[in-house]
Amino acid sequence: MKQTVSADEFETAYDAYSGAVYRLAMVYLGQPADAEDVTQEAFLRLLYRAPGFADEDHKKRWLLRVACNLCRDQLRGFWRKQVSELEDTLPTAPTEEQQALAAVMALPEQYRLPIHLHYYEGYSVAEIAEILKLGQSAVKMRLKRGREMLKLELEGSL
């Protein structure tokens, strides 16, 4: 297969965006090994299947879109249903951060992803709509409902 980006471009993109792709996959899948697999596959697709990019933001959004699609495929896959859950292996953080992260991870997928992309990755509503292939009004509503659910959860744990 022919590479679509140069080795230098690939390395630069990996250094810049691998963390964001991994975090998105962790939010989506909840398992470090699965998130690592998705991250690896997303960057392989960048190396061999990437379209031309208008700028670096376009490249990052494309990688996150690919990661979302890979996560969905993995969740629908046969092996996902055959695997038992492992212990939670999230790194230790201050108690408040752990509570907030646990509350975000406990949200239904449709709210968890927009919340993560907006508050952890810093994307605008328009960018989230593009990444998740939703309308901007749907993203706004999911952010609103997600915040409401988080507020109830976090107030209940205090």
Short mmCIF file of N, CA and C in Angstrom, two decimals:
data_model
loop_
_atom_site.label_atom_id
_atom_site.label_comp_id
_atom_site.label_asym_id
_atom_site.label_seq_id
_atom_site.Cartn_x
_atom_site.Cartn_y
_atom_site.Cartn_z
N MET A 1 0.83 -1.18 0.00
CA MET A 1 0.00 0.00 0.00
C MET A 1 0.88 1.25 0.00
N LYS A 2 0.44 2.25 -0.69
CA LYS A 2 1.19 3.49 -0.77
C LYS A 2 0.80 4.43 0.36
N GLN A 3 1.78 5.07 0.97
CA GLN A 3 1.51 6.02 2.03
C GLN A 3 0.90 7.29 1.45
N THR A 4 -0.10 7.85 2.18
CA THR A 4 -0.73 9.08 1.73
C THR A 4 -0.15 10.31 2.40
N VAL A 5 0.57 10.13 3.51
CA VAL A 5 1.27 11.23 4.18
C VAL A 5 2.72 10.82 4.37
N SER A 6 3.59 11.79 4.44
CA SER A 6 5.01 11.49 4.63
C SER A 6 5.27 11.03 6.06
N ALA A 7 6.42 10.44 6.27
CA ALA A 7 6.78 9.96 7.61
C ALA A 7 6.86 11.12 8.59
N ASP A 8 7.39 12.26 8.15
CA ASP A 8 7.48 13.43 9.03
C ASP A 8 6.09 13.96 9.39
N GLU A 9 5.19 14.04 8.41
CA GLU A 9 3.83 14.49 8.66
C GLU A 9 3.12 13.53 9.62
N PHE A 10 3.34 12.24 9.42
CA PHE A 10 2.72 11.24 10.28
C PHE A 10 3.22 11.40 11.71
N GLU A 11 4.51 11.53 11.87
CA GLU A 11 5.10 11.66 13.21
C GLU A 11 4.60 12.92 13.91
N THR A 12 4.53 14.01 13.17
CA THR A 12 4.03 15.26 13.72
C THR A 12 2.57 15.12 14.15
N ALA A 13 1.76 14.51 13.30
CA ALA A 13 0.34 14.30 13.62
C ALA A 13 0.19 13.39 14.83
N TYR A 14 1.00 12.34 14.89
CA TYR A 14 0.91 11.41 16.02
C TYR A 14 1.26 12.12 17.32
N ASP A 15 2.34 12.88 17.31
CA ASP A 15 2.74 13.62 18.51
C ASP A 15 1.66 14.61 18.94
N ALA A 16 1.03 15.25 17.97
CA ALA A 16 0.05 16.29 18.28
C ALA A 16 -1.32 15.74 18.68
N TYR A 17 -1.75 14.64 18.04
CA TYR A 17 -3.15 14.23 18.19
C TYR A 17 -3.39 12.86 18.81
N SER A 18 -2.35 12.09 19.05
CA SER A 18 -2.58 10.74 19.59
C SER A 18 -3.26 10.78 20.95
N GLY A 19 -2.92 11.76 21.77
CA GLY A 19 -3.56 11.88 23.08
C GLY A 19 -5.06 12.12 22.97
N ALA A 20 -5.44 13.00 22.07
CA ALA A 20 -6.87 13.31 21.89
C ALA A 20 -7.62 12.10 21.34
N VAL A 21 -7.01 11.40 20.40
CA VAL A 21 -7.66 10.21 19.83
C VAL A 21 -7.80 9.13 20.90
N TYR A 22 -6.75 8.93 21.69
CA TYR A 22 -6.80 7.92 22.76
C TYR A 22 -7.87 8.28 23.79
N ARG A 23 -7.91 9.55 24.21
CA ARG A 23 -8.90 9.95 25.22
C ARG A 23 -10.32 9.76 24.70
N LEU A 24 -10.55 10.11 23.44
CA LEU A 24 -11.87 9.91 22.85
C LEU A 24 -12.24 8.42 22.87
N ALA A 25 -11.30 7.58 22.49
CA ALA A 25 -11.55 6.14 22.48
C ALA A 25 -11.79 5.61 23.90
N MET A 26 -11.08 6.14 24.87
CA MET A 26 -11.29 5.72 26.27
C MET A 26 -12.69 6.11 26.74
N VAL A 27 -13.11 7.32 26.38
CA VAL A 27 -14.45 7.76 26.77
C VAL A 27 -15.49 6.88 26.12
N TYR A 28 -15.25 6.53 24.88
CA TYR A 28 -16.20 5.72 24.12
C TYR A 28 -16.23 4.28 24.60
N LEU A 29 -15.05 3.67 24.79
CA LEU A 29 -14.96 2.23 25.03
C LEU A 29 -14.74 1.85 26.49
N GLY A 30 -14.06 2.71 27.25
CA GLY A 30 -13.85 2.46 28.66
C GLY A 30 -12.75 1.47 29.00
N GLN A 31 -12.04 0.95 28.02
CA GLN A 31 -10.97 -0.02 28.27
C GLN A 31 -9.68 0.48 27.61
N PRO A 32 -8.59 0.57 28.39
CA PRO A 32 -7.33 1.07 27.82
C PRO A 32 -6.84 0.27 26.62
N ALA A 33 -6.94 -1.04 26.67
CA ALA A 33 -6.45 -1.86 25.55
C ALA A 33 -7.25 -1.58 24.28
N ASP A 34 -8.56 -1.45 24.42
CA ASP A 34 -9.41 -1.15 23.27
C ASP A 34 -9.11 0.24 22.73
N ALA A 35 -8.90 1.19 23.63
CA ALA A 35 -8.58 2.56 23.21
C ALA A 35 -7.23 2.59 22.47
N GLU A 36 -6.28 1.81 22.93
CA GLU A 36 -4.98 1.74 22.25
C GLU A 36 -5.14 1.14 20.85
N ASP A 37 -5.96 0.11 20.72
CA ASP A 37 -6.21 -0.49 19.41
C ASP A 37 -6.82 0.51 18.44
N VAL A 38 -7.81 1.24 18.91
CA VAL A 38 -8.48 2.22 18.07
C VAL A 38 -7.50 3.33 17.68
N THR A 39 -6.69 3.78 18.61
CA THR A 39 -5.70 4.82 18.32
C THR A 39 -4.74 4.35 17.24
N GLN A 40 -4.25 3.14 17.39
CA GLN A 40 -3.32 2.59 16.41
C GLN A 40 -3.98 2.49 15.03
N GLU A 41 -5.19 1.99 14.97
CA GLU A 41 -5.88 1.83 13.69
C GLU A 41 -6.18 3.18 13.05
N ALA A 42 -6.56 4.17 13.86
CA ALA A 42 -6.85 5.51 13.31
C ALA A 42 -5.60 6.10 12.65
N PHE A 43 -4.45 5.91 13.28
CA PHE A 43 -3.22 6.46 12.71
C PHE A 43 -2.72 5.64 11.52
N LEU A 44 -3.02 4.36 11.50
CA LEU A 44 -2.70 3.58 10.30
C LEU A 44 -3.53 4.08 9.12
N ARG A 45 -4.77 4.42 9.39
CA ARG A 45 -5.61 4.96 8.32
C ARG A 45 -5.12 6.32 7.87
N LEU A 46 -4.59 7.11 8.79
CA LEU A 46 -3.99 8.38 8.40
C LEU A 46 -2.81 8.13 7.47
N LEU A 47 -2.02 7.14 7.80
CA LEU A 47 -0.83 6.85 7.02
C LEU A 47 -1.16 6.34 5.63
N TYR A 48 -2.19 5.50 5.50
CA TYR A 48 -2.46 4.84 4.23
C TYR A 48 -3.74 5.25 3.50
N ARG A 49 -4.66 5.92 4.19
CA ARG A 49 -5.95 6.21 3.55
C ARG A 49 -6.38 7.68 3.65
N ALA A 50 -5.55 8.53 4.16
CA ALA A 50 -5.96 9.90 4.45
C ALA A 50 -6.25 10.69 3.17
N PRO A 51 -7.32 11.49 3.21
CA PRO A 51 -7.58 12.39 2.09
C PRO A 51 -6.65 13.61 2.22
N GLY A 52 -6.71 14.52 1.30
CA GLY A 52 -5.96 15.76 1.45
C GLY A 52 -6.62 16.61 2.53
N PHE A 53 -5.82 17.29 3.31
CA PHE A 53 -6.36 18.10 4.40
C PHE A 53 -6.17 19.57 4.11
N ALA A 54 -7.19 20.37 4.44
CA ALA A 54 -7.12 21.81 4.23
C ALA A 54 -6.15 22.45 5.23
N ASP A 55 -6.16 21.95 6.46
CA ASP A 55 -5.28 22.49 7.50
C ASP A 55 -5.17 21.45 8.63
N GLU A 56 -4.46 21.81 9.69
CA GLU A 56 -4.24 20.88 10.80
C GLU A 56 -5.53 20.58 11.57
N ASP A 57 -6.42 21.58 11.69
CA ASP A 57 -7.70 21.32 12.37
C ASP A 57 -8.52 20.29 11.60
N HIS A 58 -8.49 20.37 10.28
CA HIS A 58 -9.20 19.40 9.46
C HIS A 58 -8.63 18.01 9.69
N LYS A 59 -7.32 17.91 9.78
CA LYS A 59 -6.67 16.61 10.01
C LYS A 59 -7.09 16.04 11.37
N LYS A 60 -7.11 16.90 12.41
CA LYS A 60 -7.48 16.44 13.75
C LYS A 60 -8.94 15.99 13.77
N ARG A 61 -9.83 16.77 13.16
CA ARG A 61 -11.24 16.39 13.12
C ARG A 61 -11.42 15.08 12.36
N TRP A 62 -10.67 14.88 11.28
CA TRP A 62 -10.75 13.64 10.51
C TRP A 62 -10.32 12.46 11.37
N LEU A 63 -9.23 12.61 12.10
CA LEU A 63 -8.75 11.53 12.99
C LEU A 63 -9.79 11.20 14.06
N LEU A 64 -10.40 12.22 14.65
CA LEU A 64 -11.41 11.96 15.67
C LEU A 64 -12.65 11.30 15.07
N ARG A 65 -13.03 11.69 13.87
CA ARG A 65 -14.16 11.05 13.19
C ARG A 65 -13.86 9.58 12.92
N VAL A 66 -12.65 9.30 12.43
CA VAL A 66 -12.24 7.91 12.18
C VAL A 66 -12.27 7.13 13.49
N ALA A 67 -11.77 7.73 14.57
CA ALA A 67 -11.76 7.05 15.87
C ALA A 67 -13.19 6.75 16.34
N CYS A 68 -14.11 7.70 16.16
CA CYS A 68 -15.53 7.46 16.52
C CYS A 68 -16.08 6.27 15.75
N ASN A 69 -15.83 6.24 14.45
CA ASN A 69 -16.33 5.14 13.63
C ASN A 69 -15.71 3.81 14.06
N LEU A 70 -14.43 3.80 14.35
CA LEU A 70 -13.77 2.57 14.79
C LEU A 70 -14.34 2.09 16.13
N CYS A 71 -14.60 3.03 17.03
CA CYS A 71 -15.18 2.68 18.33
C CYS A 71 -16.56 2.06 18.15
N ARG A 72 -17.37 2.66 17.30
CA ARG A 72 -18.70 2.10 17.04
C ARG A 72 -18.61 0.70 16.47
N ASP A 73 -17.69 0.52 15.52
CA ASP A 73 -17.50 -0.81 14.94
C ASP A 73 -17.10 -1.81 16.01
N GLN A 74 -16.20 -1.38 16.90
CA GLN A 74 -15.75 -2.30 17.94
C GLN A 74 -16.87 -2.64 18.92
N LEU A 75 -17.70 -1.68 19.24
CA LEU A 75 -18.81 -1.94 20.16
C LEU A 75 -19.84 -2.90 19.56
N ARG A 76 -19.97 -2.88 18.24
CA ARG A 76 -20.90 -3.78 17.57
C ARG A 76 -20.30 -5.15 17.30
N GLY A 77 -19.00 -5.28 17.46
CA GLY A 77 -18.31 -6.50 17.08
C GLY A 77 -18.64 -7.69 17.95
N PHE A 78 -18.44 -8.86 17.40
CA PHE A 78 -18.70 -10.13 18.06
C PHE A 78 -17.85 -10.28 19.33
N TRP A 79 -16.57 -9.96 19.23
CA TRP A 79 -15.67 -10.19 20.37
C TRP A 79 -16.00 -9.31 21.55
N ARG A 80 -16.53 -8.14 21.30
CA ARG A 80 -16.87 -7.22 22.39
C ARG A 80 -17.91 -7.86 23.31
N LYS A 81 -18.81 -8.63 22.74
CA LYS A 81 -19.87 -9.27 23.53
C LYS A 81 -19.36 -10.50 24.26
N GLN A 82 -18.21 -11.02 23.86
CA GLN A 82 -17.67 -12.25 24.45
C GLN A 82 -16.64 -11.99 25.55
N VAL A 83 -16.27 -10.76 25.77
CA VAL A 83 -15.21 -10.42 26.70
C VAL A 83 -15.80 -9.99 28.03
N SER A 84 -15.21 -10.45 29.13
CA SER A 84 -15.67 -10.02 30.45
C SER A 84 -14.95 -8.74 30.84
N GLU A 85 -15.55 -8.00 31.73
CA GLU A 85 -14.99 -6.73 32.16
C GLU A 85 -13.75 -6.94 33.03
N LEU A 86 -12.77 -6.06 32.87
CA LEU A 86 -11.57 -6.05 33.70
C LEU A 86 -11.72 -4.98 34.77
N GLU A 87 -10.80 -4.97 35.71
CA GLU A 87 -10.82 -3.94 36.74
C GLU A 87 -10.62 -2.58 36.13
N ASP A 88 -11.15 -1.57 36.79
CA ASP A 88 -10.97 -0.20 36.33
C ASP A 88 -9.51 0.20 36.49
N THR A 89 -8.88 0.64 35.42
CA THR A 89 -7.45 0.95 35.47
C THR A 89 -7.16 2.41 35.15
N LEU A 90 -8.12 3.30 35.44
CA LEU A 90 -7.87 4.71 35.19
C LEU A 90 -6.80 5.21 36.16
N PRO A 91 -5.93 6.11 35.71
CA PRO A 91 -4.89 6.62 36.60
C PRO A 91 -5.49 7.38 37.77
N THR A 92 -4.77 7.41 38.87
CA THR A 92 -5.24 8.07 40.07
C THR A 92 -5.17 9.58 39.88
N ALA A 93 -6.22 10.23 40.25
CA ALA A 93 -6.31 11.68 40.18
C ALA A 93 -6.92 12.16 41.49
N PRO A 94 -6.90 13.46 41.75
CA PRO A 94 -7.57 13.95 42.96
C PRO A 94 -9.02 13.48 43.02
N THR A 95 -9.53 13.35 44.23
CA THR A 95 -10.86 12.78 44.45
C THR A 95 -11.94 13.52 43.64
N GLU A 96 -11.89 14.85 43.62
CA GLU A 96 -12.90 15.61 42.87
C GLU A 96 -12.83 15.29 41.39
N GLU A 97 -11.60 15.20 40.85
CA GLU A 97 -11.45 14.86 39.44
C GLU A 97 -11.95 13.45 39.16
N GLN A 98 -11.66 12.52 40.07
CA GLN A 98 -12.14 11.14 39.90
C GLN A 98 -13.66 11.10 39.88
N GLN A 99 -14.29 11.85 40.77
CA GLN A 99 -15.75 11.88 40.81
C GLN A 99 -16.31 12.46 39.53
N ALA A 100 -15.71 13.55 39.06
CA ALA A 100 -16.18 14.19 37.83
C ALA A 100 -15.99 13.25 36.64
N LEU A 101 -14.82 12.63 36.55
CA LEU A 101 -14.55 11.71 35.44
C LEU A 101 -15.47 10.50 35.50
N ALA A 102 -15.68 9.97 36.70
CA ALA A 102 -16.59 8.82 36.84
C ALA A 102 -18.02 9.22 36.43
N ALA A 103 -18.42 10.43 36.78
CA ALA A 103 -19.76 10.89 36.40
C ALA A 103 -19.86 11.04 34.88
N VAL A 104 -18.83 11.56 34.24
CA VAL A 104 -18.83 11.70 32.77
C VAL A 104 -18.86 10.31 32.14
N MET A 105 -18.04 9.39 32.64
CA MET A 105 -17.99 8.04 32.08
C MET A 105 -19.31 7.29 32.28
N ALA A 106 -20.08 7.65 33.30
CA ALA A 106 -21.34 6.98 33.57
C ALA A 106 -22.48 7.51 32.71
N LEU A 107 -22.27 8.63 32.04
CA LEU A 107 -23.32 9.18 31.18
C LEU A 107 -23.59 8.24 30.01
N PRO A 108 -24.81 8.24 29.49
CA PRO A 108 -25.07 7.48 28.27
C PRO A 108 -24.18 8.01 27.14
N GLU A 109 -23.83 7.15 26.22
CA GLU A 109 -22.90 7.49 25.13
C GLU A 109 -23.27 8.77 24.40
N GLN A 110 -24.55 8.96 24.13
CA GLN A 110 -24.97 10.12 23.35
C GLN A 110 -24.65 11.44 24.06
N TYR A 111 -24.52 11.43 25.38
CA TYR A 111 -24.17 12.64 26.12
C TYR A 111 -22.68 12.66 26.47
N ARG A 112 -22.11 11.50 26.72
CA ARG A 112 -20.71 11.39 27.13
C ARG A 112 -19.76 11.96 26.07
N LEU A 113 -19.96 11.61 24.82
CA LEU A 113 -19.05 12.07 23.76
C LEU A 113 -19.08 13.58 23.55
N PRO A 114 -20.25 14.20 23.41
CA PRO A 114 -20.24 15.66 23.27
C PRO A 114 -19.63 16.37 24.48
N ILE A 115 -19.93 15.88 25.69
CA ILE A 115 -19.36 16.49 26.90
C ILE A 115 -17.83 16.38 26.86
N HIS A 116 -17.33 15.21 26.52
CA HIS A 116 -15.87 15.02 26.46
C HIS A 116 -15.24 15.94 25.42
N LEU A 117 -15.81 15.94 24.22
CA LEU A 117 -15.23 16.75 23.14
C LEU A 117 -15.28 18.24 23.47
N HIS A 118 -16.33 18.69 24.14
CA HIS A 118 -16.46 20.11 24.44
C HIS A 118 -15.57 20.53 25.61
N TYR A 119 -15.66 19.81 26.72
CA TYR A 119 -14.99 20.26 27.93
C TYR A 119 -13.56 19.74 28.09
N TYR A 120 -13.27 18.56 27.58
CA TYR A 120 -11.92 18.01 27.72
C TYR A 120 -11.05 18.32 26.51
N GLU A 121 -11.64 18.37 25.32
CA GLU A 121 -10.87 18.61 24.10
C GLU A 121 -11.01 20.03 23.58
N GLY A 122 -11.98 20.78 24.08
CA GLY A 122 -12.13 22.18 23.73
C GLY A 122 -12.76 22.47 22.37
N TYR A 123 -13.55 21.55 21.85
CA TYR A 123 -14.18 21.76 20.55
C TYR A 123 -15.44 22.60 20.68
N SER A 124 -15.74 23.36 19.64
CA SER A 124 -16.96 24.16 19.58
C SER A 124 -18.13 23.25 19.20
N VAL A 125 -19.32 23.78 19.34
CA VAL A 125 -20.52 23.02 18.98
C VAL A 125 -20.48 22.64 17.50
N ALA A 126 -20.08 23.57 16.64
CA ALA A 126 -20.02 23.29 15.20
C ALA A 126 -19.02 22.17 14.89
N GLU A 127 -17.87 22.19 15.56
CA GLU A 127 -16.87 21.16 15.33
C GLU A 127 -17.34 19.80 15.83
N ILE A 128 -18.00 19.78 16.98
CA ILE A 128 -18.55 18.53 17.51
C ILE A 128 -19.61 17.98 16.56
N ALA A 129 -20.43 18.86 16.03
CA ALA A 129 -21.47 18.43 15.08
C ALA A 129 -20.83 17.77 13.87
N GLU A 130 -19.72 18.33 13.40
CA GLU A 130 -19.03 17.74 12.25
C GLU A 130 -18.42 16.39 12.60
N ILE A 131 -17.78 16.30 13.76
CA ILE A 131 -17.11 15.07 14.17
C ILE A 131 -18.12 13.94 14.38
N LEU A 132 -19.23 14.25 15.04
CA LEU A 132 -20.22 13.22 15.37
C LEU A 132 -21.31 13.07 14.32
N LYS A 133 -21.23 13.85 13.25
CA LYS A 133 -22.22 13.79 12.17
C LYS A 133 -23.64 14.05 12.71
N LEU A 134 -23.76 15.13 13.47
CA LEU A 134 -25.04 15.55 14.04
C LEU A 134 -25.30 17.00 13.67
N GLY A 135 -26.52 17.45 13.84
CA GLY A 135 -26.82 18.86 13.68
C GLY A 135 -26.35 19.63 14.90
N GLN A 136 -26.12 20.93 14.71
CA GLN A 136 -25.65 21.75 15.83
C GLN A 136 -26.69 21.81 16.95
N SER A 137 -27.96 21.84 16.60
CA SER A 137 -29.00 21.88 17.63
C SER A 137 -29.00 20.58 18.45
N ALA A 138 -28.73 19.45 17.79
CA ALA A 138 -28.66 18.17 18.51
C ALA A 138 -27.48 18.18 19.48
N VAL A 139 -26.34 18.73 19.05
CA VAL A 139 -25.17 18.80 19.93
C VAL A 139 -25.48 19.70 21.12
N LYS A 140 -26.09 20.85 20.87
CA LYS A 140 -26.43 21.76 21.97
C LYS A 140 -27.35 21.08 22.97
N MET A 141 -28.34 20.35 22.47
CA MET A 141 -29.28 19.68 23.36
C MET A 141 -28.57 18.58 24.16
N ARG A 142 -27.69 17.84 23.50
CA ARG A 142 -26.97 16.78 24.22
C ARG A 142 -26.04 17.36 25.27
N LEU A 143 -25.41 18.48 24.97
CA LEU A 143 -24.57 19.15 25.97
C LEU A 143 -25.42 19.62 27.15
N LYS A 144 -26.57 20.21 26.85
CA LYS A 144 -27.46 20.70 27.91
C LYS A 144 -27.93 19.54 28.79
N ARG A 145 -28.41 18.48 28.17
CA ARG A 145 -28.91 17.33 28.95
C ARG A 145 -27.78 16.63 29.69
N GLY A 146 -26.63 16.54 29.06
CA GLY A 146 -25.47 15.94 29.72
C GLY A 146 -25.05 16.73 30.95
N ARG A 147 -25.03 18.06 30.82
CA ARG A 147 -24.69 18.91 31.97
C ARG A 147 -25.71 18.73 33.09
N GLU A 148 -26.99 18.65 32.72
CA GLU A 148 -28.03 18.45 33.74
C GLU A 148 -27.83 17.12 34.46
N MET A 149 -27.53 16.09 33.71
CA MET A 149 -27.31 14.76 34.32
C MET A 149 -26.08 14.79 35.22
N LEU A 150 -25.02 15.45 34.76
CA LEU A 150 -23.80 15.57 35.57
C LEU A 150 -24.07 16.35 36.85
N LYS A 151 -24.82 17.43 36.74
CA LYS A 151 -25.13 18.24 37.91
C LYS A 151 -25.88 17.41 38.96
N LEU A 152 -26.87 16.68 38.52
CA LEU A 152 -27.63 15.83 39.45
C LEU A 152 -26.74 14.77 40.08
N GLU A 153 -25.90 14.16 39.29
CA GLU A 153 -25.02 13.11 39.78
C GLU A 153 -24.00 13.65 40.78
N LEU A 154 -23.39 14.78 40.43
CA LEU A 154 -22.34 15.34 41.29
C LEU A 154 -22.93 15.96 42.56
N GLU A 155 -24.10 16.56 42.47
CA GLU A 155 -24.74 17.10 43.68
C GLU A 155 -25.15 15.98 44.61
N GLY A 156 -25.57 14.85 44.05
CA GLY A 156 -25.97 13.71 44.87
C GLY A 156 -24.81 13.05 45.57
N SER A 157 -23.59 13.20 45.02
CA SER A 157 -22.42 12.56 45.62
C SER A 157 -21.73 13.45 46.65
N LEU A 158 -22.17 14.69 46.79
CA LEU A 158 -21.54 15.60 47.78
C LEU A 158 -22.05 15.40 49.15
#
